[in-house]
mmCIF file of C-alpha atoms in Angstrom:
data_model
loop_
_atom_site.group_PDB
_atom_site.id
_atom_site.type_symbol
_atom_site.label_atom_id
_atom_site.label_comp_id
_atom_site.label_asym_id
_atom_site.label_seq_id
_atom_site.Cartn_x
_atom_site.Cartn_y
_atom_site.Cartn_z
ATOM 1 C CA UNK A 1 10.756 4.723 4.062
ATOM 2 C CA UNK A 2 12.088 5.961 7.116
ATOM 3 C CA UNK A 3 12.892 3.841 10.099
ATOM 4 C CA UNK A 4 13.789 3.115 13.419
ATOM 5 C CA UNK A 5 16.626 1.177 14.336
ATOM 6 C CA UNK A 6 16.031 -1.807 16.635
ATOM 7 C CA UNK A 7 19.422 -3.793 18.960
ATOM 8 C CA UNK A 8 18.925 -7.052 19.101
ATOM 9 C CA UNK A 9 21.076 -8.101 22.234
ATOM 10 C CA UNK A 10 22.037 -12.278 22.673
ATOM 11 C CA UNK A 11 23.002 -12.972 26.356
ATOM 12 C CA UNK A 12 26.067 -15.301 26.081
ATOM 13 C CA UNK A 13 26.999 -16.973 29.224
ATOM 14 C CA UNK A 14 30.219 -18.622 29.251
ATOM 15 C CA UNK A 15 32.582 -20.379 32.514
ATOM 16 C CA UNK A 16 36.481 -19.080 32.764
ATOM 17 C CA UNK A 17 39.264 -20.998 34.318
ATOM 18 C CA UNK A 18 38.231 -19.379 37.463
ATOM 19 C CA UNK A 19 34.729 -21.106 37.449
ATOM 20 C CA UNK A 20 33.509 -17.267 37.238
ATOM 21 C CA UNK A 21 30.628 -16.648 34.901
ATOM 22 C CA UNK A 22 30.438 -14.299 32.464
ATOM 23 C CA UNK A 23 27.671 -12.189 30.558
ATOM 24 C CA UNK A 24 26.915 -9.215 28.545
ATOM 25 C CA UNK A 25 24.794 -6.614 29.621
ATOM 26 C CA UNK A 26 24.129 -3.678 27.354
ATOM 27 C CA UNK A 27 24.059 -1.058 29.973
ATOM 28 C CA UNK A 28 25.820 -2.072 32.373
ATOM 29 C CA UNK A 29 28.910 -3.643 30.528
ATOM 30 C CA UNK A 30 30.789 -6.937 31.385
ATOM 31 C CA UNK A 31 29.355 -8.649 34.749
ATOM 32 C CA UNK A 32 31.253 -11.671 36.415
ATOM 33 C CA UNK A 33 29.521 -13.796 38.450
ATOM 34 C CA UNK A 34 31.046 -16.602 41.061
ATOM 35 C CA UNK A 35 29.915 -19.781 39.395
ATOM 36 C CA UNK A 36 29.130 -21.461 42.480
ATOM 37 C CA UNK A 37 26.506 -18.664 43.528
ATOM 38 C CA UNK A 38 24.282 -20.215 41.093
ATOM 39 C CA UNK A 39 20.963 -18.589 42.792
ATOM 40 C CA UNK A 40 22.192 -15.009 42.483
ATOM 41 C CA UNK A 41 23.647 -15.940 38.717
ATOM 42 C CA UNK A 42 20.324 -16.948 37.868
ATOM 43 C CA UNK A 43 18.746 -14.079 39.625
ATOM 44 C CA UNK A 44 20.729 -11.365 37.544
ATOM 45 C CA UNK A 45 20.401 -12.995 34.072
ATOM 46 C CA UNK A 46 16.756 -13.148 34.837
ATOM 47 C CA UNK A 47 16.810 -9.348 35.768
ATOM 48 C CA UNK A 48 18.641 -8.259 32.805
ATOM 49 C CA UNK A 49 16.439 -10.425 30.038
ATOM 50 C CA UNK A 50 13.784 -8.785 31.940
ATOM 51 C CA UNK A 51 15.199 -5.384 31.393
ATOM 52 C CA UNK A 52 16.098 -6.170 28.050
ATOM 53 C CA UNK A 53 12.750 -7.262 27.303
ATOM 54 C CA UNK A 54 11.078 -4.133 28.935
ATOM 55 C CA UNK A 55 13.200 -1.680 26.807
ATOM 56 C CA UNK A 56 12.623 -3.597 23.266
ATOM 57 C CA UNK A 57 8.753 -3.735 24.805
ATOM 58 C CA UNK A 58 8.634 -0.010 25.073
ATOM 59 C CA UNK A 59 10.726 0.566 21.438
ATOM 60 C CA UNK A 60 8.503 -1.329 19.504
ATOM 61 C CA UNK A 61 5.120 0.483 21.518
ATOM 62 C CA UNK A 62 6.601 3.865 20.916
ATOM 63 C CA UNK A 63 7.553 2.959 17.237
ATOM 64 C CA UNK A 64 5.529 5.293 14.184
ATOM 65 C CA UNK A 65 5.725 1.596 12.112
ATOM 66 C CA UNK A 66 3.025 -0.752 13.168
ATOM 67 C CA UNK A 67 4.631 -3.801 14.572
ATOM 68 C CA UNK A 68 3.577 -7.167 14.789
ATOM 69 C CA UNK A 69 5.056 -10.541 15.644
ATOM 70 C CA UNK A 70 4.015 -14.148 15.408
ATOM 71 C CA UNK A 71 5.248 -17.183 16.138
ATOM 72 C CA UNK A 72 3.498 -21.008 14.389
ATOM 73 C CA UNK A 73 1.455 -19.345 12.347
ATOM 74 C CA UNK A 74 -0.476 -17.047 15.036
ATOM 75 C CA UNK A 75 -0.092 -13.390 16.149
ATOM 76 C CA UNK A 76 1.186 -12.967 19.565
ATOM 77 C CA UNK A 77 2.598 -9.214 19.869
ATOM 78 C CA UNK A 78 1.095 -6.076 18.243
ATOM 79 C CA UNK A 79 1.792 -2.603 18.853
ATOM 80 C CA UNK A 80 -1.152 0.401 19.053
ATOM 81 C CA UNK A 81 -0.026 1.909 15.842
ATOM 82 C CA UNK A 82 -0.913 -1.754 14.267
ATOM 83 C CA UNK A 83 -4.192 -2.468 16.769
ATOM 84 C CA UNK A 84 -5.488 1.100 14.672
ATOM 85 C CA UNK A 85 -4.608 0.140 11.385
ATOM 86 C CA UNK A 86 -6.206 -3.402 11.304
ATOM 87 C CA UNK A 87 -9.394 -1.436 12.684
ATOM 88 C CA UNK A 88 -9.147 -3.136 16.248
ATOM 89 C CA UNK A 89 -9.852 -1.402 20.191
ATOM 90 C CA UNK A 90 -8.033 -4.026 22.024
ATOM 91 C CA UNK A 91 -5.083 -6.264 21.584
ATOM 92 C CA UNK A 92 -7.186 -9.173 21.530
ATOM 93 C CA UNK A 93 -8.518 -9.330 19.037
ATOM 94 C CA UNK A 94 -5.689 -9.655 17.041
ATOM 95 C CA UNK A 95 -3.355 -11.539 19.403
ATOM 96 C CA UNK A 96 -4.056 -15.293 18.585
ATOM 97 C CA UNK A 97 -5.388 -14.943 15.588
ATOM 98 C CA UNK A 98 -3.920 -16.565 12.163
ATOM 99 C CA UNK A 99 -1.492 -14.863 10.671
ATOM 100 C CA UNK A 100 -2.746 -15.402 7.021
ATOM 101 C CA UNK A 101 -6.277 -14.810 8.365
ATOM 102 C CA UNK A 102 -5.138 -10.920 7.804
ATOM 103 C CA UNK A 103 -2.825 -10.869 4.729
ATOM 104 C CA UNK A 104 -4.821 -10.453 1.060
ATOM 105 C CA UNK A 105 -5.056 -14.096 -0.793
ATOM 106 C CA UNK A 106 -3.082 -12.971 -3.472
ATOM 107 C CA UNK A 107 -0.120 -12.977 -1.194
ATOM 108 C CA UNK A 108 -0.656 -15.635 1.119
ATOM 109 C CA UNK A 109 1.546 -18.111 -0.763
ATOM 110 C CA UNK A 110 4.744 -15.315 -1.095
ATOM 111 C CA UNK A 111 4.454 -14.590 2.948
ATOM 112 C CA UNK A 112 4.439 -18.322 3.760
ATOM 113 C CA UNK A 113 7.452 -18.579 1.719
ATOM 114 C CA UNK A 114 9.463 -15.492 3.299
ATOM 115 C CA UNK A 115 7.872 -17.009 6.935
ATOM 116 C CA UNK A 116 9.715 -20.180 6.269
ATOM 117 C CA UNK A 117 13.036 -18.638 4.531
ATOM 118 C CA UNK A 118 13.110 -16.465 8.124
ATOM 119 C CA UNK A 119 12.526 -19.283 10.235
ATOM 120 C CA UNK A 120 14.425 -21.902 8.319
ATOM 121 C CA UNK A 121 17.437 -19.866 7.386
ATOM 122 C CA UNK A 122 17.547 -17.055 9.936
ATOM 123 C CA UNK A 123 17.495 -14.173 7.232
ATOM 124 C CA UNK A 124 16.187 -10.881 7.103
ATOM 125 C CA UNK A 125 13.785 -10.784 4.048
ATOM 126 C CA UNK A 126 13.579 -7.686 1.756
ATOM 127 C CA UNK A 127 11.226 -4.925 0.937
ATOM 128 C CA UNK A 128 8.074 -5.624 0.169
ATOM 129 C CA UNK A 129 4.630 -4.489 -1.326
ATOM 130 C CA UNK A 130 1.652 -6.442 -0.031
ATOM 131 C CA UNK A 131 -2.054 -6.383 0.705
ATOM 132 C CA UNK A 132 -3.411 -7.108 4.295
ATOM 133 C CA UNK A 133 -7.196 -7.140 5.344
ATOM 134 C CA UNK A 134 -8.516 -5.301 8.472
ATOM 135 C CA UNK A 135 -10.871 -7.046 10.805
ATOM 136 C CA UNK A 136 -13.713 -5.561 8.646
ATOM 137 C CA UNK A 137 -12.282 -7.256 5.392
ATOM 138 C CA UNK A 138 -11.561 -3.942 3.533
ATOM 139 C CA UNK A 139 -8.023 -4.493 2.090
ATOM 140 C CA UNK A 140 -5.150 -1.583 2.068
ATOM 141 C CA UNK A 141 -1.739 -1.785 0.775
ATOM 142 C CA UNK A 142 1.119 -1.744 3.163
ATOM 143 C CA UNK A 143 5.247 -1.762 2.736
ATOM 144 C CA UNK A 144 6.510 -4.775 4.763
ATOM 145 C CA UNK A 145 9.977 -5.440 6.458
ATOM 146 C CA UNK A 146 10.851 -8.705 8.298
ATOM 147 C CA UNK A 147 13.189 -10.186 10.588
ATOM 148 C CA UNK A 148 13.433 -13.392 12.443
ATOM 149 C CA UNK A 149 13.861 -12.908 15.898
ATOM 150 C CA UNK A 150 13.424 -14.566 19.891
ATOM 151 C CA UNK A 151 10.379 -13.662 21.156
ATOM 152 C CA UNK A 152 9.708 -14.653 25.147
ATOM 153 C CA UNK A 153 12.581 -17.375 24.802
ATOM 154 C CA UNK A 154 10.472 -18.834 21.299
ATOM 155 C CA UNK A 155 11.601 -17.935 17.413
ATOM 156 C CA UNK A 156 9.521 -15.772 15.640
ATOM 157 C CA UNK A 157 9.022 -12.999 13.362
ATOM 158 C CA UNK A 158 8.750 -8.974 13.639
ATOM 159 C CA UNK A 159 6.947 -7.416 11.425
ATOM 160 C CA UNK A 160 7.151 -3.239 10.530
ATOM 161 C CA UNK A 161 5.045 -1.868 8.216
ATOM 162 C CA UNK A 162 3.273 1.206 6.914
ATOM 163 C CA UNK A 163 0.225 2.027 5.306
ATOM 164 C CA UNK A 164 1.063 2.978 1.490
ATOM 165 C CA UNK A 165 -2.575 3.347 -0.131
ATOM 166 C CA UNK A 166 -2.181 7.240 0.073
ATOM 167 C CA UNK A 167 0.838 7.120 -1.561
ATOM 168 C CA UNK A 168 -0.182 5.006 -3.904
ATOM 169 C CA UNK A 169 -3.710 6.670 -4.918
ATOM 170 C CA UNK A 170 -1.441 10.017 -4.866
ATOM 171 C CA UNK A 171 1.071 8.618 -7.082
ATOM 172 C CA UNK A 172 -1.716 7.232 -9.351
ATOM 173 C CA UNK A 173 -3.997 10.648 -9.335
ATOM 174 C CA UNK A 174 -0.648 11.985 -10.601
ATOM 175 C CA UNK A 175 -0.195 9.157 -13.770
ATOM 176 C CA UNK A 176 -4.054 9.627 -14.861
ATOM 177 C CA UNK A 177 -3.415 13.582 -14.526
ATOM 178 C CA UNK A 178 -0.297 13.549 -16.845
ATOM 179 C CA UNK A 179 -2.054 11.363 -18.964
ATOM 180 C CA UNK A 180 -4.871 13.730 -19.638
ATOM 181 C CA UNK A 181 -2.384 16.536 -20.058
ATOM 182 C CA UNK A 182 -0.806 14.383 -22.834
ATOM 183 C CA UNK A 183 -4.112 13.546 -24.136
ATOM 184 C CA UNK A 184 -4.893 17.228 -24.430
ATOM 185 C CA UNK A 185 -1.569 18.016 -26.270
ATOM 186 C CA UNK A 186 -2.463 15.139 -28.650
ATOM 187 C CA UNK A 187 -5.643 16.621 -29.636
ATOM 188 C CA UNK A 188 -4.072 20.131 -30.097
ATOM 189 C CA UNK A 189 -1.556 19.075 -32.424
ATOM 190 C CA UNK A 190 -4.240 16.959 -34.142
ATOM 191 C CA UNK A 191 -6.520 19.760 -34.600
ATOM 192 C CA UNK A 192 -3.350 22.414 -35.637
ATOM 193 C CA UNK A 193 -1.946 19.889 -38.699
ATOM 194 C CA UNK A 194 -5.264 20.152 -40.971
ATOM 195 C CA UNK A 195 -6.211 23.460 -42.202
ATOM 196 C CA UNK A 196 -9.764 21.678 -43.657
ATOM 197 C CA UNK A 197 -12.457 22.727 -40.964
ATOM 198 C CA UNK A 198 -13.831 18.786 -42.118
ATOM 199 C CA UNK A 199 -10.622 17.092 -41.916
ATOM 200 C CA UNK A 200 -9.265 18.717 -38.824
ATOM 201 C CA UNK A 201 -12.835 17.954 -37.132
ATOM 202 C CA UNK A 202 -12.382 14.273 -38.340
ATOM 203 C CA UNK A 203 -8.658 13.681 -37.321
ATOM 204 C CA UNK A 204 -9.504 15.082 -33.608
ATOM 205 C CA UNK A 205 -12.359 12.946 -33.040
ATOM 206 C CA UNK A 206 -10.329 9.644 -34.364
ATOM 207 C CA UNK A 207 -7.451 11.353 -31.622
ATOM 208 C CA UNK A 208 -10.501 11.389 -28.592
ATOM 209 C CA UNK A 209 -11.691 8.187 -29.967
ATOM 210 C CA UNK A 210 -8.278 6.177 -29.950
ATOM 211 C CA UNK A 211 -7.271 8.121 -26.369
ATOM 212 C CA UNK A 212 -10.015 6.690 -24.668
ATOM 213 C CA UNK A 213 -10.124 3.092 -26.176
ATOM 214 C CA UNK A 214 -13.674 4.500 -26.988
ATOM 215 C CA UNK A 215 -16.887 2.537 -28.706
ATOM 216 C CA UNK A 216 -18.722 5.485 -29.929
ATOM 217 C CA UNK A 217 -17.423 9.011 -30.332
ATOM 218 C CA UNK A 218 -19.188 12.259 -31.968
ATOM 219 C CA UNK A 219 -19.096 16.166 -32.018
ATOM 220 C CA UNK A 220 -21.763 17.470 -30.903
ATOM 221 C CA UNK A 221 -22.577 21.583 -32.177
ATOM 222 C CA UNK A 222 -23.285 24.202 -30.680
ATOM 223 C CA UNK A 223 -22.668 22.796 -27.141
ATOM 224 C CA UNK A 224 -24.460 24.916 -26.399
ATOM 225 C CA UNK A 225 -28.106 24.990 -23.580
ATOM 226 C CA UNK A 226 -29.529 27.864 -25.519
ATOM 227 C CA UNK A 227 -29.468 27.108 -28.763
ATOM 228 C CA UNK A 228 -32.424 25.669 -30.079
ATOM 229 C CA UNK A 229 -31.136 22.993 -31.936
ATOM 230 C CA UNK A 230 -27.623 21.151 -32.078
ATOM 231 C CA UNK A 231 -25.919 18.940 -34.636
ATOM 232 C CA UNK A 232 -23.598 16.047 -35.481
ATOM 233 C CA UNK A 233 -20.738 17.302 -37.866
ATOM 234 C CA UNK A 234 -18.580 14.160 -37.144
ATOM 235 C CA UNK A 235 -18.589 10.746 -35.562
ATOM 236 C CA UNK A 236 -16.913 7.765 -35.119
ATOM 237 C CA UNK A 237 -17.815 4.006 -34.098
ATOM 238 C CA UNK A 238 -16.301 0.646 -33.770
ATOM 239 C CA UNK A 239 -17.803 -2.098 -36.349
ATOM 240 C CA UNK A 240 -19.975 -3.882 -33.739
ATOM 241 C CA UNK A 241 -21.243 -0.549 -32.468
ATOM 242 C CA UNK A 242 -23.898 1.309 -35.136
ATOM 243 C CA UNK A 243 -23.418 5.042 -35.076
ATOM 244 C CA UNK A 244 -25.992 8.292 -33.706
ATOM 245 C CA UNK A 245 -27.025 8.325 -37.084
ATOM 246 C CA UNK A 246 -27.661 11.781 -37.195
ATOM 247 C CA UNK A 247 -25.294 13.499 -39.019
ATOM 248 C CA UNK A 248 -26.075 16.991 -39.752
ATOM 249 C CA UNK A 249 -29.153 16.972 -38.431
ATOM 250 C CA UNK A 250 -30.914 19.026 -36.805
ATOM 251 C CA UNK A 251 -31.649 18.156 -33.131
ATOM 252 C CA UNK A 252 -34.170 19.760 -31.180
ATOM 253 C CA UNK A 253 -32.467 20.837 -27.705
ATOM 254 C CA UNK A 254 -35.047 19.275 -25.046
ATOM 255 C CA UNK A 255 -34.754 20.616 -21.484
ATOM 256 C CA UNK A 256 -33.121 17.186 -20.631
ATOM 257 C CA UNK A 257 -30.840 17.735 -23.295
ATOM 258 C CA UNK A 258 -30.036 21.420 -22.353
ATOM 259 C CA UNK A 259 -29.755 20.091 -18.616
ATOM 260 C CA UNK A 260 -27.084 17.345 -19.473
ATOM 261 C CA UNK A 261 -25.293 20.301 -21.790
ATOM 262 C CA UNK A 262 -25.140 22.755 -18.737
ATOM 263 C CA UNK A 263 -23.775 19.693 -16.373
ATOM 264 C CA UNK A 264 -21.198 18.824 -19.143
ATOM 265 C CA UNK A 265 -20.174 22.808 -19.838
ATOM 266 C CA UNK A 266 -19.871 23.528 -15.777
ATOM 267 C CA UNK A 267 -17.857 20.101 -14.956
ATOM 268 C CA UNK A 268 -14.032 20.799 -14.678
ATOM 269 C CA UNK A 269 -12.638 17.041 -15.572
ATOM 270 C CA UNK A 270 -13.670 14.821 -18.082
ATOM 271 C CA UNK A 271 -16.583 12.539 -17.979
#
């Protein structure tokens, strides 16, 4: 997915021969500081961690990833795109708040692990598919990226992620829909090898009836509101299942029955 690209900037202060003091800003370049000005020293490092935090403050709030970080276990930074997708109106009531208390049970145990492996061993952990829970409890599926980082002088972890359950129904909506276009080739070809009205009628019901992983399967003919009667030609029923046990038969077409054959004829999917 596409991302932004976040600086991490470490402030390294170090003491020449000179007793001058050095340290990097990003903006402003290389500034050297008389060591035994301590006061303004301390004055300008504080000013430019300030400054540093301010811009990373205003990346992260400006970011289209929601962003969170926490520190022991709890929350303490989220950004607006997060507050909206976690269902919240105010900072608050996430900040604070458990970690885990938000992340799906099935993948509690995995994110303590890559927590730990972050913390512990000050890696970057990779790509992920989870499940977190908004404040309502209703679960949706996000991509997750981590990084260990220093929050407010304490380690912690940043947290971008996005919201995949569109992309994910999408992608499914596509699968079933291929499926049923395979399913519909299946049946063709089933009912274009017999030249027997009987056997080809047979052969595509068995087709509809393994397709579907089906109990009970049967033509039913005319389909047809109008007619006054319909029949069974064919049907087709798992052992522990008994069958319509009406094979050509006439059945009388009852205006529930011609109601549920209208609904069936005007649907456009399967049912």
């Amino acid at each position: 997915m596409n991302r932004d690209t976040y600086l991490y900037i470490n402030i390294i202060i170090l003491q020449n021969k000179e007793n001058r003091i050095f340290f990097n800003n990003p903006q402003d370049g290389q500034i050297m500081i008389p060591h035994e000005n301590s006061a303004e020293s301390i004055n300008l490092l504080q000013e430019a961690l300030q400054n540093s935090e301010e811009r990373y403050r205003k990346l992260v709030e400006l970011s289209p990833d929601a962003i969170v970080v926490h520190s022991g276990g709890k929350i303490i930074y989220v950004n607006p795109v997060c507050m909206s997708m976690f269902a919240a109106t105010k900072s608050e009531e996430l900040v604070g708040q458990p970690l885990l208390k938000f992340v799906h049970p099935d993948f509690q145990e995995i994110v303590t692990e890559r927590v730990r492996v972050m913390i512990k061993e000050d890696k970057i952990v990779s790509l992920m598919n989870e499940k977190f829970l908004r404040l309502d409890g209703s679960e949706f599926e996000v991509e997750v990226v981590a990084m260990p980082i220093i929050y407010q002088g304490k380690p912690a972890v940043q947290v971008a992620f996005q919201d995949i359950s569109e992309r994910k129904r999408a992608e499914e909506e596509r699968k079933a829909h291929i499926s049923f276009l395979e399913s519909l080739e299946q049946i063709n070809q089933a009912s274009m090898q017999e030249t027997d009205v009987e056997q080809m009628l047979q052969k595509v019901i068995k087709t509809v009836f393994t397709i579907f992983n089906c109990d009970r399967a049967w033509l039913l003919y005319p389909c047809d509101p109008d007619a006054p009667f319909v029949r069974v030609p064919v049907e087709i029923y798992r052992p522990e299942y008994s069958g319509a046990n009406v094979l050509n038969i006439d059945i009388l077409v009852t205006p529930d029955l011609a109601k549920d054959l209208s609904e069936i004829i005007a649907y456009e999917d399967p049912i």
